[in-house]
mmCIF file of C-alpha atoms and ligand atoms in Angstrom:
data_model
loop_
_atom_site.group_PDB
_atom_site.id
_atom_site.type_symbol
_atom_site.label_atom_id
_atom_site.label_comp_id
_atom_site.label_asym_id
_atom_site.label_seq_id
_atom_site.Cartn_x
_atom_site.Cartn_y
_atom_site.Cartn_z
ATOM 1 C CA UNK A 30 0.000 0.000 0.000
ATOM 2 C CA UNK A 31 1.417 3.511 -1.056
ATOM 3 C CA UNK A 32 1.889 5.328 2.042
ATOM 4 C CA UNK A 33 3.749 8.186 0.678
ATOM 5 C CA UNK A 34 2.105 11.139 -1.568
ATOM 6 C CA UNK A 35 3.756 14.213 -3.271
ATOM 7 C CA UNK A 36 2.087 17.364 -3.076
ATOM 8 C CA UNK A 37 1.933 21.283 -2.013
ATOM 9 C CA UNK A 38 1.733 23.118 0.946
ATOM 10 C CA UNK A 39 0.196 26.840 0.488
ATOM 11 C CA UNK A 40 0.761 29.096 3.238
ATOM 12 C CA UNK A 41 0.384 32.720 4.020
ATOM 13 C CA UNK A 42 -1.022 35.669 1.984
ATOM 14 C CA UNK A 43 -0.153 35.549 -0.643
ATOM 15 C CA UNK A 44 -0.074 31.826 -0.830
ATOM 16 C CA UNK A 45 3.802 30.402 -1.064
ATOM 17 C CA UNK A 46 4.006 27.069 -2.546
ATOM 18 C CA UNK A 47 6.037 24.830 -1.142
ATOM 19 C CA UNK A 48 6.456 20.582 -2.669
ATOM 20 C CA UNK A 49 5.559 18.088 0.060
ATOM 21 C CA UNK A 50 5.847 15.026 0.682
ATOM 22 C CA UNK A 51 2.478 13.910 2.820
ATOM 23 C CA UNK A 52 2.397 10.474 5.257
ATOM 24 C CA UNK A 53 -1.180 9.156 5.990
ATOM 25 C CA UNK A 54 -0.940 8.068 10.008
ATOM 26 C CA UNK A 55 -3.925 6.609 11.849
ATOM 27 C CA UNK A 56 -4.227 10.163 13.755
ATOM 28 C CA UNK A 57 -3.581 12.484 11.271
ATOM 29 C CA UNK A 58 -0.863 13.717 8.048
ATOM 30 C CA UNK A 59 2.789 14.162 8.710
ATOM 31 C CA UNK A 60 3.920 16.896 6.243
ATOM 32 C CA UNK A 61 7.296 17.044 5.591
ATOM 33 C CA UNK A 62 8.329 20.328 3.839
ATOM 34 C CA UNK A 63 10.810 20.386 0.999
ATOM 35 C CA UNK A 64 12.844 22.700 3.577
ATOM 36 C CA UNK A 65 13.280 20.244 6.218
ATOM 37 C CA UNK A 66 10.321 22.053 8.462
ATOM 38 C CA UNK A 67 7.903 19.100 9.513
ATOM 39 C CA UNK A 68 3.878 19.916 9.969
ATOM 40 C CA UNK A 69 1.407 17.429 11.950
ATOM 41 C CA UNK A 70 -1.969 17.741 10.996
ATOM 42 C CA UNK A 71 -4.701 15.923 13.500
ATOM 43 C CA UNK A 72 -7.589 14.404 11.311
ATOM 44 C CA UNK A 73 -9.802 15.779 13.743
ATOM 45 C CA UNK A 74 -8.374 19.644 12.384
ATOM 46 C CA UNK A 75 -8.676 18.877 8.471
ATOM 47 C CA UNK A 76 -11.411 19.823 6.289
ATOM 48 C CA UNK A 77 -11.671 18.645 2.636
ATOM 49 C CA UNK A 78 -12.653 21.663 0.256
ATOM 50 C CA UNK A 79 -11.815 19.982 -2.767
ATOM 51 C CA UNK A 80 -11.179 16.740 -4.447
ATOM 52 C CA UNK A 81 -14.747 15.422 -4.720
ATOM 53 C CA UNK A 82 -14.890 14.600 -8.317
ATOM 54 C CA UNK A 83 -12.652 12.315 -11.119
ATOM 55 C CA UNK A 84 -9.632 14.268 -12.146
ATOM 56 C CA UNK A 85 -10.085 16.902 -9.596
ATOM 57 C CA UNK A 86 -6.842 17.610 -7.025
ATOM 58 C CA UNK A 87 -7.427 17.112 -3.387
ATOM 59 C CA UNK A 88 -7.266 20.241 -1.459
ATOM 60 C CA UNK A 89 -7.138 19.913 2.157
ATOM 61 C CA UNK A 90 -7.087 22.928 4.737
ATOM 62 C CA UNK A 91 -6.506 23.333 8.033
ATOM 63 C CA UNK A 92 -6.833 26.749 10.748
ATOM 64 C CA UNK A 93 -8.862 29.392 10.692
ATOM 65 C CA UNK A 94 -8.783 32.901 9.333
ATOM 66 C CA UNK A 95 -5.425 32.449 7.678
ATOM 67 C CA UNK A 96 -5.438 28.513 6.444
ATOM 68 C CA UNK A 97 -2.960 26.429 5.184
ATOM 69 C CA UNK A 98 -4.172 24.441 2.425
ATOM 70 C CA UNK A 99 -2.314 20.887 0.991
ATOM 71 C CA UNK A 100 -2.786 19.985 -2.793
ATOM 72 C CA UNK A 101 -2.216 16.367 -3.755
ATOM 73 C CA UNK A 102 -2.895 15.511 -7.205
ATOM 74 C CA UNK A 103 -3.141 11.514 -6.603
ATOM 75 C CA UNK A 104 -6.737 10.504 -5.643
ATOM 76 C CA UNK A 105 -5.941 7.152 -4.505
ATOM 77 C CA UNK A 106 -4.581 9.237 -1.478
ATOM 78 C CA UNK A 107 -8.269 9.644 -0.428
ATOM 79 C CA UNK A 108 -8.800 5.537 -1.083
ATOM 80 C CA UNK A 109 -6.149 4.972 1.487
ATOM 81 C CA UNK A 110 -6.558 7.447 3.624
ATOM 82 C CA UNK A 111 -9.976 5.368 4.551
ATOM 83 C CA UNK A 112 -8.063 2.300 4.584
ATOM 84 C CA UNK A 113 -5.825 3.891 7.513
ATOM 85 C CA UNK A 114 -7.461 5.976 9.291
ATOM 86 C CA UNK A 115 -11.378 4.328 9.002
ATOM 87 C CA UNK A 116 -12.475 6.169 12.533
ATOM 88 C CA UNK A 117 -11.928 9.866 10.309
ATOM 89 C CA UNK A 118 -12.937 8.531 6.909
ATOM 90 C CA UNK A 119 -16.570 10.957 7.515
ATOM 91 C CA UNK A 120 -14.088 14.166 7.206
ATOM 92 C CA UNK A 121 -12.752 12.834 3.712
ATOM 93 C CA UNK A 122 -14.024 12.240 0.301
ATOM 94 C CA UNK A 123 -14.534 8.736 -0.357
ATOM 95 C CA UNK A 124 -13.884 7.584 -4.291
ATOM 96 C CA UNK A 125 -15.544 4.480 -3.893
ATOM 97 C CA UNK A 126 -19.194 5.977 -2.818
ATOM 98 C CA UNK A 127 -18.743 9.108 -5.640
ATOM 99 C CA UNK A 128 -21.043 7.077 -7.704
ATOM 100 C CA UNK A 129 -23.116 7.175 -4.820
ATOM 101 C CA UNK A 130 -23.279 10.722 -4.449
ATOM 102 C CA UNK A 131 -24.193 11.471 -7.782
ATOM 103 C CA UNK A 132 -27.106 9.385 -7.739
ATOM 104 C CA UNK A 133 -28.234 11.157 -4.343
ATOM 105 C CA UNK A 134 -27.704 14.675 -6.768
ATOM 106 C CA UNK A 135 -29.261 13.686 -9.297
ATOM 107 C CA UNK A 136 -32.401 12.439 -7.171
ATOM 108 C CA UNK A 137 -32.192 15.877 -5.668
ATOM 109 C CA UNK A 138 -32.173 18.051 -8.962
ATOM 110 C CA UNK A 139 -34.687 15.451 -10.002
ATOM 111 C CA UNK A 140 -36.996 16.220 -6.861
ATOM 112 C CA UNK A 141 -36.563 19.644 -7.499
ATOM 113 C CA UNK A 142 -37.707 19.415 -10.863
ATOM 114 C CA UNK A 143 -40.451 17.159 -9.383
ATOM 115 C CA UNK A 144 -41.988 20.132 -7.923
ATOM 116 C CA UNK A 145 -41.876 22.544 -10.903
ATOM 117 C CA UNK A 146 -43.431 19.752 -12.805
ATOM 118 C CA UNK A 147 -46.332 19.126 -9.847
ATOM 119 C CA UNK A 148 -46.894 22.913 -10.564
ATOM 120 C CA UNK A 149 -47.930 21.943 -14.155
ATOM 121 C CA UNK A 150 -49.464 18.882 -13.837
ATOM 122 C CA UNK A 151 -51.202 18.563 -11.153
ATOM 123 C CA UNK A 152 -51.668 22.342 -10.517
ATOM 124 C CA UNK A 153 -51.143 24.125 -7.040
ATOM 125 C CA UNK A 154 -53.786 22.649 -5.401
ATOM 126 C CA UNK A 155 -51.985 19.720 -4.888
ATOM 127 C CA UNK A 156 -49.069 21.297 -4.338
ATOM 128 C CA UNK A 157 -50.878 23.168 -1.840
ATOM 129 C CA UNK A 158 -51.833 20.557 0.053
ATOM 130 C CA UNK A 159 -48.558 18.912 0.653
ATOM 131 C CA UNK A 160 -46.940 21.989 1.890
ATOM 132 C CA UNK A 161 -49.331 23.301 4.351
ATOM 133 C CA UNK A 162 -47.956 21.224 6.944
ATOM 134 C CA UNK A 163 -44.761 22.450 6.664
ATOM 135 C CA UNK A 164 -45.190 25.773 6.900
ATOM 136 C CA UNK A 165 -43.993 27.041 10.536
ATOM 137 C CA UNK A 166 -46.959 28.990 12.212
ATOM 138 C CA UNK A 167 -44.383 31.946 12.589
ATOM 139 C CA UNK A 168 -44.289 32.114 8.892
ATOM 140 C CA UNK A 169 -47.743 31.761 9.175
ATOM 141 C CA UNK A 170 -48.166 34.780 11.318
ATOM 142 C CA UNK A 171 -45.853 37.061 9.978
ATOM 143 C CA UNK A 172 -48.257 36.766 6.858
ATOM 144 C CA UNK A 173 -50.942 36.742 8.491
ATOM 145 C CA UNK A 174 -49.824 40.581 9.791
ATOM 146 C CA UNK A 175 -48.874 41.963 6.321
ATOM 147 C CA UNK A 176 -52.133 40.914 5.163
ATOM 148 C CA UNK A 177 -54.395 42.317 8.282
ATOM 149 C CA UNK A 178 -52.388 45.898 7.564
ATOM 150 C CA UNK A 179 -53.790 46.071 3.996
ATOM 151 C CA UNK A 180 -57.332 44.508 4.772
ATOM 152 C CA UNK A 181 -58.122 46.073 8.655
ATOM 153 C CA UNK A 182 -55.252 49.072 8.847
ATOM 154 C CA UNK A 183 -56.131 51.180 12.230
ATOM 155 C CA UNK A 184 -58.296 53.819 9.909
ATOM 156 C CA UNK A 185 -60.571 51.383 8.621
ATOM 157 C CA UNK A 186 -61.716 49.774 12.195
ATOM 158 C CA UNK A 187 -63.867 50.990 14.434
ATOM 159 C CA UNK A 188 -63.536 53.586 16.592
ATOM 160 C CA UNK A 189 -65.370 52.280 19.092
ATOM 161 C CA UNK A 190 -64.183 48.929 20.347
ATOM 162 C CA UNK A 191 -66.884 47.589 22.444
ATOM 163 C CA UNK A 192 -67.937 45.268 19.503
ATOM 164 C CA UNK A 193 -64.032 44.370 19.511
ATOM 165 C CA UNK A 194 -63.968 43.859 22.903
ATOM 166 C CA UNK A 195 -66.845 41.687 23.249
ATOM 167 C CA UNK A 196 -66.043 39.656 20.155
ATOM 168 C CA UNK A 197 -62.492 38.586 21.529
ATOM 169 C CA UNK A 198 -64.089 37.365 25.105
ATOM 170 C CA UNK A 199 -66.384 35.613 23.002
ATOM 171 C CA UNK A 200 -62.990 33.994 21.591
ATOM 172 C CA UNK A 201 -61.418 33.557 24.581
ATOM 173 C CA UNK A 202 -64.490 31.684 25.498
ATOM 174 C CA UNK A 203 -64.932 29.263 22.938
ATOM 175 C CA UNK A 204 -60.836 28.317 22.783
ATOM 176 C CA UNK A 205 -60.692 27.970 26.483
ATOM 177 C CA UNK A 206 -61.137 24.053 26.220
ATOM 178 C CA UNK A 207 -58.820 23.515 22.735
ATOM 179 C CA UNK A 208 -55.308 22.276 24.672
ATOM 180 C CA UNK A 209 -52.195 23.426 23.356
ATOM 181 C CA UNK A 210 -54.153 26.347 20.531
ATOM 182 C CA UNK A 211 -50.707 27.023 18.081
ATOM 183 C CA UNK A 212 -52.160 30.806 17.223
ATOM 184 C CA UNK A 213 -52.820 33.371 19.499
ATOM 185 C CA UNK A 214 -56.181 35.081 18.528
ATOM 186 C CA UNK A 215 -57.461 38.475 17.687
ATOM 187 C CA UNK A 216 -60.419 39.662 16.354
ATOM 188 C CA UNK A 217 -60.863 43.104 14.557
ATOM 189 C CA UNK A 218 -63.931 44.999 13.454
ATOM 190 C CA UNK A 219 -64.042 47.351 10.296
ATOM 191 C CA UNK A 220 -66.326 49.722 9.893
ATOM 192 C CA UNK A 221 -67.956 48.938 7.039
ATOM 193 C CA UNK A 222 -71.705 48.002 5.975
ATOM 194 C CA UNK A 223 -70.599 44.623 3.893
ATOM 195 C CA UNK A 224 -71.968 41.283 6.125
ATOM 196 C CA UNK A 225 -68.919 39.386 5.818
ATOM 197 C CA UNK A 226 -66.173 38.156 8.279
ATOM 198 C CA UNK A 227 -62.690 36.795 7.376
ATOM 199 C CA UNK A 228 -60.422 34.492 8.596
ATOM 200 C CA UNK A 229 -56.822 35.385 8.703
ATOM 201 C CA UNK A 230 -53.947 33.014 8.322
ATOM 202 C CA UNK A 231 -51.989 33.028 11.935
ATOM 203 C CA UNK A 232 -54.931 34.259 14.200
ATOM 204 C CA UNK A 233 -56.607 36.960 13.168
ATOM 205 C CA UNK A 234 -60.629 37.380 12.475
ATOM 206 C CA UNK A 235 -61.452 40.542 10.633
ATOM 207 C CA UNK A 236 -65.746 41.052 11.378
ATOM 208 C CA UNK A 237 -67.253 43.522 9.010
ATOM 209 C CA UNK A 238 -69.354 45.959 10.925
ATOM 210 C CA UNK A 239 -72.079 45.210 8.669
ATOM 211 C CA UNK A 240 -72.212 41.326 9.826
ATOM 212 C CA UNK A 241 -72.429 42.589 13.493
ATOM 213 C CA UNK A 242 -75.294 44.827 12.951
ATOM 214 C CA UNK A 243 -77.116 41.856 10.890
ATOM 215 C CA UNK A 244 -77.088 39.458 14.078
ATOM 216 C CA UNK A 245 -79.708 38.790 16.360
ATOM 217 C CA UNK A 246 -78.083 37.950 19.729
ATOM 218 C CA UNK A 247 -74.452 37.509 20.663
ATOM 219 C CA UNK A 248 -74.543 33.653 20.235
ATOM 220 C CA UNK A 249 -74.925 34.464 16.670
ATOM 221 C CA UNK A 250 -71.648 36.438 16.187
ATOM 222 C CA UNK A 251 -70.648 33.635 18.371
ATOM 223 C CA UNK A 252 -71.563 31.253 15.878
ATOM 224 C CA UNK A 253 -69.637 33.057 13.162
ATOM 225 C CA UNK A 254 -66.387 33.481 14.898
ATOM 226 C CA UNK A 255 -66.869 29.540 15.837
ATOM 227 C CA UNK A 256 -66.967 28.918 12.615
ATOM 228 C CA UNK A 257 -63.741 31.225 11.238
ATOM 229 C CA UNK A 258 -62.173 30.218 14.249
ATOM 230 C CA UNK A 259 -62.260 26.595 12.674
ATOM 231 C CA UNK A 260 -60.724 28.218 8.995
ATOM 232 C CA UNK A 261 -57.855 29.466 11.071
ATOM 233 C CA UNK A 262 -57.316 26.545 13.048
ATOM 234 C CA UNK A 263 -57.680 23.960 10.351
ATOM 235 C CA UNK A 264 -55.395 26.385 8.317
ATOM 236 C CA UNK A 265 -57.487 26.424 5.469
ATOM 237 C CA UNK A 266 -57.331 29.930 5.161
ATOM 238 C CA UNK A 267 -53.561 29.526 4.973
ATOM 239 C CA UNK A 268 -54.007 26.386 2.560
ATOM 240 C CA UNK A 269 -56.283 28.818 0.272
ATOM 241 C CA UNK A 270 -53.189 31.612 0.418
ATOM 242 C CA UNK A 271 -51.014 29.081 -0.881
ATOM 243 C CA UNK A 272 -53.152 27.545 -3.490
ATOM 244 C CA UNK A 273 -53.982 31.071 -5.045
ATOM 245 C CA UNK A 274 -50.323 32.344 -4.989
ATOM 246 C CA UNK A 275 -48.050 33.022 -7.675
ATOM 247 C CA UNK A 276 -45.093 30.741 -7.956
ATOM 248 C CA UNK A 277 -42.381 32.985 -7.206
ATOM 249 C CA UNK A 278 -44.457 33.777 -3.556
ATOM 250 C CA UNK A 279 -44.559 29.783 -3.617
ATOM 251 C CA UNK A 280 -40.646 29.651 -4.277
ATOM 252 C CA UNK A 281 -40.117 31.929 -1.096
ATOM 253 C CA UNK A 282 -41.945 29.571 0.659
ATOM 254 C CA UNK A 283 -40.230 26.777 -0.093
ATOM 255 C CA UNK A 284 -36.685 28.379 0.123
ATOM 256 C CA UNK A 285 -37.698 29.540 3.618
ATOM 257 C CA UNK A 286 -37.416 33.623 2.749
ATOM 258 C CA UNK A 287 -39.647 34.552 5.331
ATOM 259 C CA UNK A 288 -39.553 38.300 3.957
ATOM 260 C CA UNK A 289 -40.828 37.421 0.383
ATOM 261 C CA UNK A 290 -43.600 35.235 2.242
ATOM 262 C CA UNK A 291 -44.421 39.070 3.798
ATOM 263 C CA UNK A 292 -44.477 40.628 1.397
ATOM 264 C CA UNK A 293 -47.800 39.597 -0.066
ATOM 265 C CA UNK A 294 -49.844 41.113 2.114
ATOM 266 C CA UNK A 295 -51.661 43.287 -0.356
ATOM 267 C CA UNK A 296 -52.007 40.121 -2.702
ATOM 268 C CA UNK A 297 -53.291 38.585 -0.266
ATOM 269 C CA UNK A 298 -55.703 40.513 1.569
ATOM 270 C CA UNK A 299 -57.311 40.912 -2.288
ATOM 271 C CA UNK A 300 -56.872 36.878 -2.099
ATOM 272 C CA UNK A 301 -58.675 36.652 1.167
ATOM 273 C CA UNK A 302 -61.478 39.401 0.245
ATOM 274 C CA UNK A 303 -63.205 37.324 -2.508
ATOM 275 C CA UNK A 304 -62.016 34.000 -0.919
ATOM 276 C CA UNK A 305 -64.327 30.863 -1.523
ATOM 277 C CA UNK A 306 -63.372 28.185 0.842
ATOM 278 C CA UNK A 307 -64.113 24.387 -0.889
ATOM 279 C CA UNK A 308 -67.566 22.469 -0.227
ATOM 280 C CA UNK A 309 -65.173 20.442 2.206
ATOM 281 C CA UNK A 310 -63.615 22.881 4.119
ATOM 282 C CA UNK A 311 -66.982 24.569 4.899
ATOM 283 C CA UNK A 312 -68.593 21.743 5.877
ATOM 284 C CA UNK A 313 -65.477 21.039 8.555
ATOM 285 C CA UNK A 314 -65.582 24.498 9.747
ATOM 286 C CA UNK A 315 -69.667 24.217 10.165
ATOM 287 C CA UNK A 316 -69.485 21.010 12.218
ATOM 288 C CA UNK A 317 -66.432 21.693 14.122
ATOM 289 C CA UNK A 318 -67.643 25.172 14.602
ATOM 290 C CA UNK A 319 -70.887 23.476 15.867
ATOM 291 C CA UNK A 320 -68.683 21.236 18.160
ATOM 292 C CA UNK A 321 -67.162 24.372 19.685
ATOM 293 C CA UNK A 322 -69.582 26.293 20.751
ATOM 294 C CA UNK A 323 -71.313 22.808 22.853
ATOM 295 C CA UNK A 324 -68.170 22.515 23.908
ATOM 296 C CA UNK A 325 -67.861 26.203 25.207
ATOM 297 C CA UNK A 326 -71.612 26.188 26.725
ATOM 298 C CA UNK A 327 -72.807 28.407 23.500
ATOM 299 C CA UNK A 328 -76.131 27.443 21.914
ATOM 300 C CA UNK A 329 -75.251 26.513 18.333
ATOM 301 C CA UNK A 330 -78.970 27.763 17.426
ATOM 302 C CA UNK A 331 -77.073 31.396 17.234
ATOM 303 C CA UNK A 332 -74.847 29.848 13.706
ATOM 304 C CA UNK A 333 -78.205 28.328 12.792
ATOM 305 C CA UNK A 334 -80.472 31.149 12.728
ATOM 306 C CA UNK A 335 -77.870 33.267 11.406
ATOM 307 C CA UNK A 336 -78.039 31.226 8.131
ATOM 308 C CA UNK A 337 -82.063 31.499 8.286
ATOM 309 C CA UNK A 338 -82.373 34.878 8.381
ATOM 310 C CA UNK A 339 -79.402 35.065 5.424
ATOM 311 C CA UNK A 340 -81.308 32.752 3.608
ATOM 312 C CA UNK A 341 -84.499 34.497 3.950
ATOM 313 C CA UNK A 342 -83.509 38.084 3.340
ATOM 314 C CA UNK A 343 -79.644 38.047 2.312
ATOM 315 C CA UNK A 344 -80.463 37.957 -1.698
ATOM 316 C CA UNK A 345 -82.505 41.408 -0.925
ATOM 317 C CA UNK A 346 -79.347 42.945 0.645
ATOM 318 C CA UNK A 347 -76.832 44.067 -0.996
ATOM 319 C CA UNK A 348 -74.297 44.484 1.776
ATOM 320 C CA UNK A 349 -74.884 40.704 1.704
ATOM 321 C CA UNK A 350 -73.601 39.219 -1.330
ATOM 322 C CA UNK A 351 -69.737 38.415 -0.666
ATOM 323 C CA UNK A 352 -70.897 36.771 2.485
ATOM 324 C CA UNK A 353 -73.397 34.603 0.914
ATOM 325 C CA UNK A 354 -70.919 33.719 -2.317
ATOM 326 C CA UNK A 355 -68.817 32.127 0.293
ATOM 327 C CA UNK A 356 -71.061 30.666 2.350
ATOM 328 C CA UNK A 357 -74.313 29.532 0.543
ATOM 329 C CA UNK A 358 -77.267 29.271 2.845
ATOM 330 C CA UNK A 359 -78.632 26.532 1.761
ATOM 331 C CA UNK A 360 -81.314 24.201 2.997
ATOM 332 C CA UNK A 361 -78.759 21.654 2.957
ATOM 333 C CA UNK A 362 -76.370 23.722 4.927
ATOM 334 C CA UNK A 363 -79.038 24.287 7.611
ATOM 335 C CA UNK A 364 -80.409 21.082 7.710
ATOM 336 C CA UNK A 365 -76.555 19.785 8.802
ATOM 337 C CA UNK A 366 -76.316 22.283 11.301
ATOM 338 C CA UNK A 367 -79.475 21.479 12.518
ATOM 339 C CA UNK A 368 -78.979 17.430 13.129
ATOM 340 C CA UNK A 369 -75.241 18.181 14.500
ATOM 341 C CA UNK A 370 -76.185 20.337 17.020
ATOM 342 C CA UNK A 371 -79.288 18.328 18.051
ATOM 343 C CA UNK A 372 -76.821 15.211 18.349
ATOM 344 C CA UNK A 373 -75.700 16.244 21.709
ATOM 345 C CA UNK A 374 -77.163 18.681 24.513
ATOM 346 C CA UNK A 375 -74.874 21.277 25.527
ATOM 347 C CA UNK A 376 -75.117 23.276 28.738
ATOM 348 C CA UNK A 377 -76.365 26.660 27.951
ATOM 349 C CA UNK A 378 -76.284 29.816 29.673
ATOM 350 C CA UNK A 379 -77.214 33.442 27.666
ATOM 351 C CA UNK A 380 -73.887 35.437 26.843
ATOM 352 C CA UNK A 381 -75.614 38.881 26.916
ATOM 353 C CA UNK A 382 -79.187 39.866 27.037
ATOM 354 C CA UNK A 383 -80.688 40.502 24.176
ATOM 355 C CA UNK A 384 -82.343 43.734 24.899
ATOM 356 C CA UNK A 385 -78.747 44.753 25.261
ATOM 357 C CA UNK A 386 -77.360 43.096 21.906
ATOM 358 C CA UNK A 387 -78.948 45.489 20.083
ATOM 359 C CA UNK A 388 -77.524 48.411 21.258
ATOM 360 C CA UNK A 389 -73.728 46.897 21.355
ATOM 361 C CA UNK A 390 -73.949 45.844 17.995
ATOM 362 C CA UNK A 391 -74.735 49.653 16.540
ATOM 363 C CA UNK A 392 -71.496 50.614 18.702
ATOM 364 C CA UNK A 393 -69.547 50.833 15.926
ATOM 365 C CA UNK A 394 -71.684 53.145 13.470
ATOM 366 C CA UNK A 395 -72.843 54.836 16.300
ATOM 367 C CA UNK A 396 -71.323 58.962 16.495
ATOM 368 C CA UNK A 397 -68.649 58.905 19.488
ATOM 369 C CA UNK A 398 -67.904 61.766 21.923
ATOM 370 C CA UNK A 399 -64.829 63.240 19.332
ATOM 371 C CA UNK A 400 -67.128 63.327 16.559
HETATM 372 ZN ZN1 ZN B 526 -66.475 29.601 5.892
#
């Protein structure tokens, strides 16, 4: 076995290259230096930087800022280099498993290629779907901000923030028995007549002042945030975002640029505005919304009669329409909701008298003192 190689030694700035002759010991490389000046080099201190492919010179370096580096032109240098020193052969090349390695490359380029073809053939949607659970709920929340300061910026809200305040008990309420709840919510109100309510990927509910003023009792606006509560925490709302995005917001996800992922906020707040959740995903957030409020001692009558009374007069109103393009009111729908919530009796005490409701729920509209 050849135990002996020829090579460089590069030193200093600028580099000075000196012929070597390099030993391979169990512990490490004895360098001896054309001018009789002897180096030991500890395995445990050597880092290959080059050398990983046919034909290519090894380059190994050792130190820090200023490194020496040793050049050996031989590659059967690295092949017994794992022969005699097997307990270091993870810091060094190995020849024998290059083939190896270029399979494992070529599966990566190939799984990267695998994704820009998913994009085309099977479309985002399943693309969608496989990356939603990968995406870290801080990512998830830093979106979710950029896209609540172009749908609910401080101007738009309401002054008044008794509707606010109200709705997030009513939150706090209904989450108080979910264990281990990954977002921290928040619930904003906008003044503005449309009857719609959004949920934000990362936590956030945005209720249109025009949705408040169209319930009947707080266990209806209880029943809505039940069931947007359920969007955020099933992340549908988030698997929506992704499924609408353009590719290069897509490729930030993926590469993990969490300031590219931010930057759609005005994208998608538009996104979120007109968003139509699938068949699926509403059913989910109806029942589990339904489950909820049992669970939290709300009647789930409230979500019920909220979709009677849009299903009886929401095609007359205007201020109705994006609401009920996203959430049909069908007899189907209200039939479900019916059966689940008669499945089990829940405990039920009122959340605010009604007498009362109605005068909380014109807060917002109503003139305030620094009018
Ligand atoms: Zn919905």
């Amino acid at each position: 076995m050849k135990t002996e190689w020829g090579g460089y030694y590069l030193a200093g700035r600028p580099a000075g290259r000196k012929p070597v002759t390099v030993r391979i010991m169990r512990l490490g490389l004895h360098i001896d230096v054309m001018n009789g000046e002897s180096l030991w080099w500890p395995h445990e201190e050597i880092r290959q930087t080059q050398g990983f492919y046919p034909g290519e010179q090894v380059r190994l370096e050792r130190g820090g800022e200023i490194s020496e580096a040793v050049l050996i032109t031989d590659d059967s240098f690295l092949i017994n280099l794992q022969q005699i020193a097997p307990q270091w052969a993870k810091r060094y090349h190995s020849p024998p498993l290059r083939a190896r390695r270029v399979a494992r490359t070529v599966y990566a380029a190939a799984g990267a290629v695998g994704i820009v073809a998913a994009l085309y053939f099977w479309g985002i949607p399943a693309l969608a779907t496989l990356l939603v659970p990968y995406v870290p709920i801080s990512w998830e929340e830093r979106l979710g901000e950029s896209v609540v300061q172009y749908l609910a910026p401080k101007a738009a809200r309401c002054s008044d923030s008794t509707v606010a305040q109200i709705a997030r008990g009513l939150v706090a309420q209904l989450t108080a028995a979910e264990n281990n709840l990954p977002y921290k919510f928040h619930v904003l109100v906008i003044d503005n007549p449309t009857i719609n309510a959004m949920a934000v990927p990362g936590g956030t509910i945005v209720l249109f002042r025009g949705l408040v003023e169209k319930t009947a009792s707080p266990e209806e606006l209880a029943g809505v945030l039940a069931h947007e509560l359920q969007h955020i925490l099933r992340r549908h709302s988030m698997h929506a975002l992704i499924q609408h995005l353009s590719t290069s917001y897509l490729l930030a996800l993926v590469a993990g640029d969490a300031n590219g992922v931010a930057s759609l906020g005005s994208d998608g707040a538009k996104l979120l505005g007109g968003l139509r959740y699938s068949r699926l995903y509403e059913e989910e957030a109806d029942a589990k919304g339904v489950e909820m409020l049992m669970a939290a001692g709300v009647k789930p009558d409230g979500m019920i009669s909220f979709f009677e009374t849009m299903a009886k007069e929401g095609h007359d109103l205007p201020e109705a329409l994006q609401f009920l393009a996203t959430h049909p009111a069908t007899e189907n729908r209200i039939h479900k909701l019916k059966s689940l919530s008669q499945k089990r009796a829940g405990a039920t005490t009122k959340l605010i008298p009604a007498h009362n409701w109605e005068e909380i729920k014109k807060k917002c509209s109503a003139p305030t003192a620094t009018k």
